[in-house]
Amino acid sequence: MNKENNTISTFDSIKNEVLDSIDSFIYAKDLSGKYTYANQALLDLFEKKLADVIGFDDSHFYDLVLSKQLQINDDLVMNKGIRVESEEKNFIKAKNEIRIYKVIKKPLYKSDGSVDGMSGISTEIIIEKKLQEQVSNQSYLLDTMLNNIDAHIYVKDCERTFLYVNSRVAELFGDKAENIIGKKDTDILPKEIAEHFYQSDKQVFETNKKQVIEETAHSEDGDTFHYISTKIPFNQPDKLPALIGFSSDVTELYKLKEEFKKLANTDPLTNLYNRRFFTEQAEKEYHRAKRYSLSLTIFTIDIDHFKSINDKFGHPAGDQVLIEVAKQLKASLRQTDILARIGGEEFSILLPETSAQAAMVLAERIRNEQNKLTIMGDWQGEIKLSVSIGVSSIISNDESFDTMFSRADKALYQAKNYSRNKVMYL
C-alpha cells in the first residue's frame, strides 16, 4: 500500500512539475468559482503563493467589471456544461494592466455525470494581437494609399490570375475588387482586350525584367483609351511567378499631344496642312516617286486679285474667301492627295502617281469650280473670284523636290502675268 501511495505521490509530483514548466496558465475551479488548482505561471501572474490562490475566487485577482468575458465563459462551462474556446480581455490587479488571452475551458464532471467544476488553459496572445493590429493598420494604410494613387495597380501571376487590384482597376472593370481577385483576366475582360494586355505581361515573365509599355484599349462604346504601363517581376518562394503592374491613363495627355501635333501641322484658318507639313510630305513622296519611277505632279494655286477683295470687303470677307476656296479644293481631291495653304492666298496640291495629262484635266476642273463660287456674308454685295494655277510634274533630271516646286511656281507666275484665271504647265 505504501508502495502504491509512493507511486501516486511521484506521479503527482511529475505532473505538477510538468504543468509548472508550461508558460500557459493552467487552472481548475469548483462550482462556486474558487480555484482548486493553479500552475506556477498563474501564481506568477497573480504574484501570489499557492495558498493565497486555492480557495479564492476571481474577484481577488481580476477587476471583474473590466473582465466580463471571463465570467460569461465560466458561466457557459459550469452552468451549461459547454466547452468554450474564445478570447478574453482581463484586467490583472497585480499587474494593473489588461492582458489578452486565448482560452480553452472545459467542464469537470462527477461520477454521476453532473458538472463539478471546470478546468482551463489560458495563453497570452497580446503580442500576437499587437502584431495583428500592426499588420491590419499597415494593410489599411497601404490600401488607402494604393486606392488613392491616380493609377491602376494590380498583381497577376503567370497563369493570368489577379492576386490584387486597387479600386481604380475595380472601377475600370465595373466590379468589386473582392470579386476580381482570384479570377483570370479572361474571366473579367473581353477576350481581345485580355489578350492585348497579356502580350506585355508575357514580356515580363519571359525576360524577368521591368517593362514600360504604351498600351491602347477600346471600350464597347467605341472609345479609345491610352495607358503607360510599368510592369515589374514579383517572385515569391514556393509561389508562381507574378508581376506588379502600374497603368496610368494618359488618354487626355495623348489627345493633347495629338492636338498639339495637329496645330503644328495645320493652318488654323482653313484647317488645311501648313507649308512645313506639306514640304515634309512632299519630300517623302518625291523620293518614293524617284525610287520606283512613279509619276508625281504638283499644283500651285493663287487667288486672283485677293488684295482688292480685302480692300473692298474687309479682312473678315477675305478670311471667308480663303475658307470657301479651301473647302472647294478639298472636295475635288482624292484621299492620297496632299493639300496645303502655303501662305497668304496661295495653296499647293501634291498629286502622287498622277501624270501631267491627268493633272491638267483636274487643274482645269478646279479652275472652273472656283469660278462658280459665290461668297456671301455680312458685307454688301457678293464676291466672285478666280484662281490661277501652275502645274509641274517630276522629270528625270530633277535634283530635288525644290526643283520641281520652283518650276510649278514659275508656271503660276506665267499664268498670272498672262491673264490670270488660267492654268499653265512647265
Tab-separated table of C-alpha atoms in Angstrom:
chain	number	residue	atom	x	y	z
A	1	MET	CA	0.000	0.000	0.000
A	2	ASN	CA	2.846	2.349	0.859
A	3	LYS	CA	4.452	1.486	-2.470
A	4	GLU	CA	1.223	2.418	-4.293
A	5	ASN	CA	0.980	5.705	-2.383
A	6	ASN	CA	4.587	6.468	-3.203
A	7	THR	CA	3.899	5.815	-6.904
A	8	ILE	CA	0.864	8.159	-6.850
A	9	SER	CA	2.856	10.784	-4.997
A	10	THR	CA	5.680	10.509	-7.517
A	11	PHE	CA	3.212	10.764	-10.422
A	12	ASP	CA	1.549	13.862	-8.908
A	13	SER	CA	4.961	15.412	-8.384
A	14	ILE	CA	5.951	14.805	-12.004
A	15	LYS	CA	2.534	16.058	-13.186
A	16	ASN	CA	2.854	19.254	-11.181
A	17	GLU	CA	6.421	19.749	-12.371
A	18	VAL	CA	5.314	19.379	-15.986
A	19	LEU	CA	2.358	21.732	-15.562
A	20	ASP	CA	4.521	24.270	-13.747
A	21	SER	CA	7.030	24.241	-16.583
A	22	ILE	CA	4.373	25.309	-19.135
A	23	ASP	CA	4.221	29.037	-19.898
A	24	SER	CA	0.449	28.961	-20.368
A	25	PHE	CA	-1.814	29.496	-17.346
A	26	ILE	CA	-3.441	26.215	-16.203
A	27	TYR	CA	-6.092	26.115	-13.516
A	28	ALA	CA	-9.195	24.434	-12.099
A	29	LYS	CA	-12.197	25.875	-10.264
A	30	ASP	CA	-15.098	24.458	-8.315
A	31	LEU	CA	-18.748	25.310	-8.918
A	32	SER	CA	-18.508	28.374	-6.677
A	33	GLY	CA	-15.701	29.720	-8.860
A	34	LYS	CA	-12.958	29.146	-6.302
A	35	TYR	CA	-9.595	27.900	-7.511
A	36	THR	CA	-8.780	24.261	-6.763
A	37	TYR	CA	-5.576	24.259	-8.815
A	38	ALA	CA	-3.197	26.846	-10.298
A	39	ASN	CA	0.141	26.182	-12.015
A	40	GLN	CA	3.238	28.259	-11.346
A	41	ALA	CA	2.689	30.535	-14.363
A	42	LEU	CA	-0.693	31.618	-12.974
A	43	LEU	CA	0.761	32.133	-9.493
A	44	ASP	CA	3.454	34.348	-11.004
A	45	LEU	CA	0.802	36.322	-12.908
A	46	PHE	CA	-1.173	36.922	-9.726
A	47	GLU	CA	2.048	37.454	-7.751
A	48	LYS	CA	0.697	35.033	-5.110
A	49	LYS	CA	1.668	31.798	-3.444
A	50	LEU	CA	-0.442	28.680	-3.967
A	51	ALA	CA	-2.038	29.021	-0.521
A	52	ASP	CA	-3.182	32.557	-1.413
A	53	VAL	CA	-4.970	31.314	-4.555
A	54	ILE	CA	-6.548	27.961	-3.692
A	55	GLY	CA	-9.987	28.555	-2.200
A	56	PHE	CA	-10.275	32.098	-3.538
A	57	ASP	CA	-12.385	33.279	-6.494
A	58	ASP	CA	-11.526	35.605	-9.375
A	59	SER	CA	-12.643	38.765	-7.578
A	60	HIS	CA	-9.344	38.622	-5.663
A	61	PHE	CA	-7.203	38.618	-8.811
A	62	TYR	CA	-9.172	40.306	-11.597
A	63	ASP	CA	-11.176	43.507	-11.913
A	64	LEU	CA	-14.376	41.713	-12.921
A	65	VAL	CA	-16.025	44.907	-14.193
A	66	LEU	CA	-13.271	45.048	-16.824
A	67	SER	CA	-13.140	41.254	-17.269
A	68	LYS	CA	-16.725	40.477	-18.272
A	69	GLN	CA	-15.926	37.818	-20.867
A	70	LEU	CA	-14.202	35.742	-18.168
A	71	GLN	CA	-17.430	35.492	-16.194
A	72	ILE	CA	-19.503	34.785	-19.312
A	73	ASN	CA	-17.202	31.937	-20.326
A	74	ASP	CA	-17.122	30.423	-16.826
A	75	ASP	CA	-20.910	30.508	-16.679
A	76	LEU	CA	-21.213	28.682	-20.016
A	77	VAL	CA	-18.856	25.954	-18.816
A	78	MET	CA	-20.139	25.349	-15.271
A	79	ASN	CA	-23.851	26.123	-15.619
A	80	LYS	CA	-24.429	24.826	-19.136
A	81	GLY	CA	-21.680	22.236	-19.489
A	82	ILE	CA	-20.357	23.791	-22.691
A	83	ARG	CA	-16.731	23.623	-23.802
A	84	VAL	CA	-15.576	27.193	-24.555
A	85	GLU	CA	-12.776	28.303	-26.848
A	86	SER	CA	-12.542	32.080	-27.192
A	87	GLU	CA	-10.606	35.227	-26.372
A	88	GLU	CA	-10.682	37.075	-23.056
A	89	LYS	CA	-9.513	40.555	-22.229
A	90	ASN	CA	-8.813	40.545	-18.463
A	91	PHE	CA	-7.594	43.241	-16.090
A	92	ILE	CA	-4.956	41.765	-13.745
A	93	LYS	CA	-4.941	43.527	-10.372
A	94	ALA	CA	-1.381	42.525	-9.511
A	95	LYS	CA	-0.080	43.885	-12.826
A	96	ASN	CA	-2.516	46.800	-13.012
A	97	GLU	CA	-2.975	46.150	-16.707
A	98	ILE	CA	-5.147	44.435	-19.262
A	99	ARG	CA	-3.933	41.173	-20.809
A	100	ILE	CA	-5.460	39.333	-23.745
A	101	TYR	CA	-5.744	35.532	-23.715
A	102	LYS	CA	-6.841	32.704	-25.901
A	103	VAL	CA	-8.722	30.415	-23.505
A	104	ILE	CA	-9.978	26.842	-23.588
A	105	LYS	CA	-12.322	25.956	-20.722
A	106	LYS	CA	-13.979	22.564	-20.173
A	107	PRO	CA	-16.410	21.204	-17.568
A	108	LEU	CA	-15.221	18.743	-14.908
A	109	TYR	CA	-17.763	16.034	-14.092
A	110	LYS	CA	-18.707	13.965	-11.046
A	111	SER	CA	-19.152	10.227	-11.313
A	112	ASP	CA	-22.884	10.746	-11.804
A	113	GLY	CA	-22.239	12.939	-14.844
A	114	SER	CA	-23.111	16.280	-13.279
A	115	VAL	CA	-20.758	19.227	-13.595
A	116	ASP	CA	-18.469	19.567	-10.612
A	117	GLY	CA	-16.288	22.468	-11.758
A	118	MET	CA	-14.069	23.428	-14.666
A	119	SER	CA	-10.512	23.255	-15.931
A	120	GLY	CA	-8.906	25.824	-18.137
A	121	ILE	CA	-5.802	26.853	-20.003
A	122	SER	CA	-5.155	30.464	-20.982
A	123	THR	CA	-2.416	31.503	-23.390
A	124	GLU	CA	-1.396	35.115	-23.561
A	125	ILE	CA	-1.731	36.485	-27.107
A	126	ILE	CA	-1.215	40.192	-26.552
A	127	ILE	CA	1.968	40.168	-28.676
A	128	GLU	CA	0.128	38.257	-31.402
A	129	LYS	CA	-2.799	40.718	-31.170
A	130	LYS	CA	-0.448	43.688	-31.387
A	131	LEU	CA	1.195	42.144	-34.443
A	132	GLN	CA	-2.227	41.506	-35.986
A	133	GLU	CA	-3.236	45.081	-35.236
A	134	GLN	CA	0.014	46.353	-36.686
A	135	VAL	CA	-0.451	44.260	-39.834
A	136	SER	CA	-4.081	45.381	-40.064
A	137	ASN	CA	-3.099	49.038	-39.692
A	138	GLN	CA	-0.337	48.704	-42.256
A	139	SER	CA	-2.697	46.897	-44.617
A	140	TYR	CA	-5.298	49.644	-44.186
A	141	LEU	CA	-2.674	52.333	-44.754
A	142	LEU	CA	-1.336	50.538	-47.848
A	143	ASP	CA	-4.854	50.025	-49.234
A	144	THR	CA	-5.664	53.687	-48.635
A	145	MET	CA	-2.522	54.758	-50.466
A	146	LEU	CA	-2.950	52.349	-53.381
A	147	ASN	CA	-6.628	53.190	-53.783
A	148	ASN	CA	-5.924	56.913	-53.947
A	149	ILE	CA	-2.980	56.804	-56.347
A	150	ASP	CA	-4.009	58.029	-59.780
A	151	ALA	CA	-3.071	54.725	-61.416
A	152	HIS	CA	-4.479	51.258	-61.995
A	153	ILE	CA	-2.446	48.918	-59.761
A	154	TYR	CA	-2.669	45.137	-59.910
A	155	VAL	CA	-0.779	41.920	-59.271
A	156	LYS	CA	-1.114	38.948	-61.652
A	157	ASP	CA	0.584	35.582	-61.723
A	158	CYS	CA	1.909	33.802	-64.806
A	159	GLU	CA	-1.359	31.873	-65.125
A	160	ARG	CA	-3.118	35.261	-65.586
A	161	THR	CA	-4.852	35.201	-62.183
A	162	PHE	CA	-5.351	38.510	-60.388
A	163	LEU	CA	-3.802	38.401	-56.908
A	164	TYR	CA	-4.598	42.034	-56.125
A	165	VAL	CA	-6.375	45.018	-57.717
A	166	ASN	CA	-6.844	48.508	-56.355
A	167	SER	CA	-10.128	50.407	-56.501
A	168	ARG	CA	-9.193	52.113	-59.800
A	169	VAL	CA	-8.907	48.711	-61.502
A	170	ALA	CA	-12.177	47.578	-59.910
A	171	GLU	CA	-13.933	50.711	-61.222
A	172	LEU	CA	-12.453	50.155	-64.678
A	173	PHE	CA	-13.718	46.561	-64.739
A	174	GLY	CA	-17.097	47.550	-63.272
A	175	ASP	CA	-16.934	45.186	-60.304
A	176	LYS	CA	-15.759	44.984	-56.694
A	177	ALA	CA	-12.112	44.197	-56.004
A	178	GLU	CA	-13.018	41.095	-53.991
A	179	ASN	CA	-14.938	39.732	-56.982
A	180	ILE	CA	-11.915	40.193	-59.267
A	181	ILE	CA	-9.134	38.816	-57.059
A	182	GLY	CA	-8.693	35.106	-57.714
A	183	LYS	CA	-10.089	35.282	-61.248
A	184	LYS	CA	-8.193	35.197	-64.538
A	185	ASP	CA	-8.086	38.232	-66.832
A	186	THR	CA	-10.048	36.237	-69.425
A	187	ASP	CA	-12.865	35.840	-66.866
A	188	ILE	CA	-13.045	39.608	-66.332
A	189	LEU	CA	-12.220	41.195	-69.694
A	190	PRO	CA	-13.380	40.610	-73.270
A	191	LYS	CA	-11.074	38.092	-74.920
A	192	GLU	CA	-9.443	40.561	-77.351
A	193	ILE	CA	-8.635	43.092	-74.625
A	194	ALA	CA	-7.329	40.398	-72.261
A	195	GLU	CA	-5.056	39.014	-74.985
A	196	HIS	CA	-3.843	42.509	-75.893
A	197	PHE	CA	-2.726	43.272	-72.335
A	198	TYR	CA	-1.286	39.781	-71.830
A	199	GLN	CA	1.236	40.329	-74.631
A	200	SER	CA	3.135	42.814	-72.475
A	201	ASP	CA	2.655	40.589	-69.392
A	202	LYS	CA	4.468	37.829	-71.272
A	203	GLN	CA	7.462	40.084	-71.856
A	204	VAL	CA	7.861	40.433	-68.080
A	205	PHE	CA	7.617	36.671	-67.446
A	206	GLU	CA	9.927	35.790	-70.346
A	207	THR	CA	12.647	38.337	-69.507
A	208	ASN	CA	12.127	38.624	-65.734
A	209	LYS	CA	12.813	42.348	-66.199
A	210	LYS	CA	10.822	45.537	-65.773
A	211	GLN	CA	8.889	46.615	-68.855
A	212	VAL	CA	7.485	50.056	-69.673
A	213	ILE	CA	4.865	49.831	-72.393
A	214	GLU	CA	2.370	52.079	-74.153
A	215	GLU	CA	-0.959	50.245	-74.316
A	216	THR	CA	-4.217	51.051	-76.058
A	217	ALA	CA	-7.665	49.658	-75.281
A	218	HIS	CA	-11.021	50.138	-76.983
A	219	SER	CA	-14.254	50.129	-74.995
A	220	GLU	CA	-17.506	48.576	-76.164
A	221	ASP	CA	-18.760	52.143	-76.728
A	222	GLY	CA	-16.015	52.725	-79.252
A	223	ASP	CA	-13.897	54.977	-77.022
A	224	THR	CA	-10.116	54.602	-77.179
A	225	PHE	CA	-8.011	54.712	-74.007
A	226	HIS	CA	-4.246	55.067	-73.819
A	227	TYR	CA	-2.089	53.838	-70.943
A	228	ILE	CA	1.548	53.964	-69.906
A	229	SER	CA	2.142	50.688	-68.052
A	230	THR	CA	5.098	49.776	-65.861
A	231	LYS	CA	5.254	46.052	-65.098
A	232	ILE	CA	7.856	44.543	-62.792
A	233	PRO	CA	8.577	40.901	-61.812
A	234	PHE	CA	7.267	39.848	-58.398
A	235	ASN	CA	8.681	36.490	-57.357
A	236	GLN	CA	7.987	34.786	-54.008
A	237	PRO	CA	9.342	31.456	-52.719
A	238	ASP	CA	7.129	28.439	-53.490
A	239	LYS	CA	4.662	30.563	-55.477
A	240	LEU	CA	4.032	31.101	-59.156
A	241	PRO	CA	5.956	33.939	-60.832
A	242	ALA	CA	3.898	37.120	-60.759
A	243	LEU	CA	4.104	40.759	-61.778
A	244	ILE	CA	3.084	44.076	-60.282
A	245	GLY	CA	1.533	46.455	-62.782
A	246	PHE	CA	1.072	50.220	-62.624
A	247	SER	CA	-1.015	51.539	-65.521
A	248	SER	CA	-1.626	55.283	-65.807
A	249	ASP	CA	-4.440	56.571	-68.004
A	250	VAL	CA	-2.810	59.087	-70.353
A	251	THR	CA	-5.764	59.390	-72.747
A	252	GLU	CA	-6.196	63.122	-72.146
A	253	LEU	CA	-2.445	63.678	-72.445
A	254	TYR	CA	-2.414	61.650	-75.654
A	255	LYS	CA	-5.287	63.728	-77.063
A	256	LEU	CA	-3.476	66.909	-76.075
A	257	LYS	CA	-0.324	65.665	-77.758
A	258	GLU	CA	-2.280	64.851	-80.921
A	259	GLU	CA	-3.905	68.280	-80.773
A	260	PHE	CA	-0.510	69.981	-80.493
A	261	LYS	CA	0.724	67.850	-83.364
A	262	LYS	CA	-2.290	68.873	-85.412
A	263	LEU	CA	-1.745	72.540	-84.557
A	264	ALA	CA	1.897	72.249	-85.569
A	265	ASN	CA	0.905	70.792	-88.947
A	266	THR	CA	-2.303	72.690	-89.663
A	267	ASP	CA	-3.259	76.136	-90.880
A	268	PRO	CA	-5.654	77.429	-88.175
A	269	LEU	CA	-7.919	79.370	-90.562
A	270	THR	CA	-8.608	76.770	-93.263
A	271	ASN	CA	-7.743	73.572	-91.307
A	272	LEU	CA	-5.575	72.529	-94.239
A	273	TYR	CA	-1.994	71.385	-93.796
A	274	ASN	CA	0.559	74.188	-93.442
A	275	ARG	CA	3.685	74.790	-95.537
A	276	ARG	CA	6.023	72.925	-93.152
A	277	PHE	CA	3.983	69.706	-93.137
A	278	PHE	CA	3.366	69.938	-96.891
A	279	THR	CA	7.101	70.202	-97.571
A	280	GLU	CA	7.868	67.205	-95.274
A	281	GLN	CA	5.286	65.004	-97.008
A	282	ALA	CA	6.237	66.238	-100.483
A	283	GLU	CA	9.885	65.304	-99.862
A	284	LYS	CA	8.830	61.762	-98.928
A	285	GLU	CA	6.599	61.404	-101.994
A	286	TYR	CA	9.321	62.843	-104.224
A	287	HIS	CA	11.882	60.261	-103.065
A	288	ARG	CA	9.299	57.463	-103.386
A	289	ALA	CA	8.493	58.538	-106.936
A	290	LYS	CA	12.191	58.706	-107.834
A	291	ARG	CA	12.928	55.295	-106.322
A	292	TYR	CA	10.065	53.454	-108.003
A	293	SER	CA	9.874	55.582	-111.176
A	294	LEU	CA	6.382	56.820	-110.345
A	295	SER	CA	4.642	59.879	-111.720
A	296	LEU	CA	4.203	62.874	-109.406
A	297	THR	CA	2.591	66.251	-110.077
A	298	ILE	CA	2.249	69.456	-108.098
A	299	PHE	CA	-0.169	72.411	-108.332
A	300	THR	CA	0.481	75.899	-107.004
A	301	ILE	CA	-2.754	77.898	-106.820
A	302	ASP	CA	-3.209	81.610	-106.207
A	303	ILE	CA	-6.486	83.544	-105.731
A	304	ASP	CA	-6.620	86.313	-108.326
A	305	HIS	CA	-6.916	89.930	-107.099
A	306	PHE	CA	-7.128	88.801	-103.468
A	307	LYS	CA	-5.783	92.142	-102.175
A	308	SER	CA	-8.626	94.007	-103.837
A	309	ILE	CA	-11.130	91.642	-102.130
A	310	ASN	CA	-9.632	92.524	-98.747
A	311	ASP	CA	-9.600	96.247	-99.608
A	312	LYS	CA	-13.187	96.309	-100.857
A	313	PHE	CA	-14.954	93.926	-98.454
A	314	GLY	CA	-12.600	93.815	-95.444
A	315	HIS	CA	-10.350	91.178	-93.930
A	316	PRO	CA	-13.214	89.065	-92.461
A	317	ALA	CA	-14.517	88.702	-96.021
A	318	GLY	CA	-11.011	87.787	-97.198
A	319	ASP	CA	-10.799	85.098	-94.492
A	320	GLN	CA	-14.146	83.674	-95.587
A	321	VAL	CA	-12.936	83.547	-99.190
A	322	LEU	CA	-9.885	81.524	-98.099
A	323	ILE	CA	-12.111	79.107	-96.143
A	324	GLU	CA	-14.514	78.577	-99.045
A	325	VAL	CA	-11.719	78.123	-101.580
A	326	ALA	CA	-10.098	75.547	-99.268
A	327	LYS	CA	-13.381	73.615	-98.962
A	328	GLN	CA	-13.832	73.577	-102.738
A	329	LEU	CA	-10.261	72.396	-103.314
A	330	LYS	CA	-10.582	69.635	-100.736
A	331	ALA	CA	-13.793	68.359	-102.286
A	332	SER	CA	-12.031	67.912	-105.631
A	333	LEU	CA	-9.220	65.664	-104.402
A	334	ARG	CA	-8.507	62.031	-103.583
A	335	GLN	CA	-7.613	60.841	-100.109
A	336	THR	CA	-3.996	60.299	-101.183
A	337	ASP	CA	-3.584	63.878	-102.465
A	338	ILE	CA	-1.964	66.416	-100.143
A	339	LEU	CA	-3.498	69.894	-99.960
A	340	ALA	CA	-1.957	72.788	-98.032
A	341	ARG	CA	-2.200	76.510	-97.561
A	342	ILE	CA	1.335	77.654	-98.336
A	343	GLY	CA	0.818	81.231	-97.228
A	344	GLY	CA	-1.481	84.215	-97.786
A	345	GLU	CA	-3.819	83.375	-100.659
A	346	GLU	CA	-1.600	80.632	-102.087
A	347	PHE	CA	-2.321	76.887	-101.950
A	348	SER	CA	-0.430	73.806	-103.127
A	349	ILE	CA	-1.602	70.323	-104.056
A	350	LEU	CA	0.655	67.285	-104.408
A	351	LEU	CA	-0.753	64.512	-106.584
A	352	PRO	CA	1.091	61.179	-106.117
A	353	GLU	CA	1.084	58.748	-109.052
A	354	THR	CA	-0.636	61.327	-111.292
A	355	SER	CA	0.547	62.041	-114.820
A	356	ALA	CA	0.852	65.529	-116.298
A	357	GLN	CA	-2.050	64.861	-118.657
A	358	ALA	CA	-4.426	63.725	-115.868
A	359	ALA	CA	-3.251	66.612	-113.691
A	360	MET	CA	-4.056	69.206	-116.346
A	361	VAL	CA	-7.597	67.857	-116.626
A	362	LEU	CA	-8.005	68.158	-112.851
A	363	ALA	CA	-6.475	71.660	-112.808
A	364	GLU	CA	-8.966	72.893	-115.387
A	365	ARG	CA	-11.825	71.383	-113.430
A	366	ILE	CA	-10.643	73.098	-110.253
A	367	ARG	CA	-10.304	76.436	-112.068
A	368	ASN	CA	-13.875	76.146	-113.395
A	369	GLU	CA	-15.284	75.126	-109.984
A	370	GLN	CA	-13.613	78.114	-108.306
A	371	ASN	CA	-15.104	80.398	-110.957
A	372	LYS	CA	-18.569	79.213	-109.953
A	373	LEU	CA	-18.081	80.104	-106.270
A	374	THR	CA	-20.245	82.930	-104.970
A	375	ILE	CA	-19.437	84.032	-101.436
A	376	MET	CA	-21.984	85.907	-99.363
A	377	GLY	CA	-21.578	87.353	-95.894
A	378	ASP	CA	-22.234	90.298	-93.583
A	379	TRP	CA	-20.794	92.646	-96.164
A	380	GLN	CA	-22.691	94.321	-99.020
A	381	GLY	CA	-22.601	92.520	-102.331
A	382	GLU	CA	-21.371	89.092	-103.395
A	383	ILE	CA	-17.828	88.038	-104.021
A	384	LYS	CA	-16.936	86.292	-107.269
A	385	LEU	CA	-13.401	85.084	-107.770
A	386	SER	CA	-10.991	83.179	-109.972
A	387	VAL	CA	-7.720	81.337	-109.468
A	388	SER	CA	-4.502	80.909	-111.405
A	389	ILE	CA	-2.786	77.501	-111.343
A	390	GLY	CA	0.796	76.480	-112.063
A	391	VAL	CA	1.411	72.793	-112.803
A	392	SER	CA	4.602	70.770	-112.958
A	393	SER	CA	5.446	67.067	-112.965
A	394	ILE	CA	8.571	65.217	-111.884
A	395	ILE	CA	11.194	64.703	-114.601
A	396	SER	CA	14.273	62.512	-114.701
A	397	ASN	CA	16.856	65.278	-114.274
A	398	ASP	CA	15.159	66.888	-111.240
A	399	GLU	CA	17.720	67.128	-108.453
A	400	SER	CA	15.225	67.665	-105.617
A	401	PHE	CA	11.624	68.406	-104.798
A	402	ASP	CA	12.550	72.108	-104.618
A	403	THR	CA	13.440	71.997	-108.324
A	404	MET	CA	10.012	70.657	-109.174
A	405	PHE	CA	8.283	73.088	-106.782
A	406	SER	CA	10.145	76.077	-108.266
A	407	ARG	CA	9.041	75.047	-111.740
A	408	ALA	CA	5.381	74.991	-110.643
A	409	ASP	CA	5.857	78.444	-109.080
A	410	LYS	CA	7.208	79.788	-112.375
A	411	ALA	CA	4.212	78.297	-114.184
A	412	LEU	CA	1.888	80.056	-111.705
A	413	TYR	CA	3.538	83.436	-112.290
A	414	GLN	CA	3.252	82.912	-116.031
A	415	ALA	CA	-0.489	82.235	-115.614
A	416	LYS	CA	-0.920	85.393	-113.525
A	417	ASN	CA	1.137	87.522	-115.919
A	418	TYR	CA	-0.643	86.092	-118.941
A	419	SER	CA	-4.226	86.917	-117.991
A	420	ARG	CA	-4.978	85.285	-114.619
A	421	ASN	CA	-7.809	82.741	-114.313
A	422	LYS	CA	-5.570	80.345	-116.242
A	423	VAL	CA	-3.692	77.015	-115.915
A	424	MET	CA	-0.075	76.885	-117.068
A	425	TYR	CA	2.309	73.905	-117.205
A	426	LEU	CA	6.109	73.864	-117.025
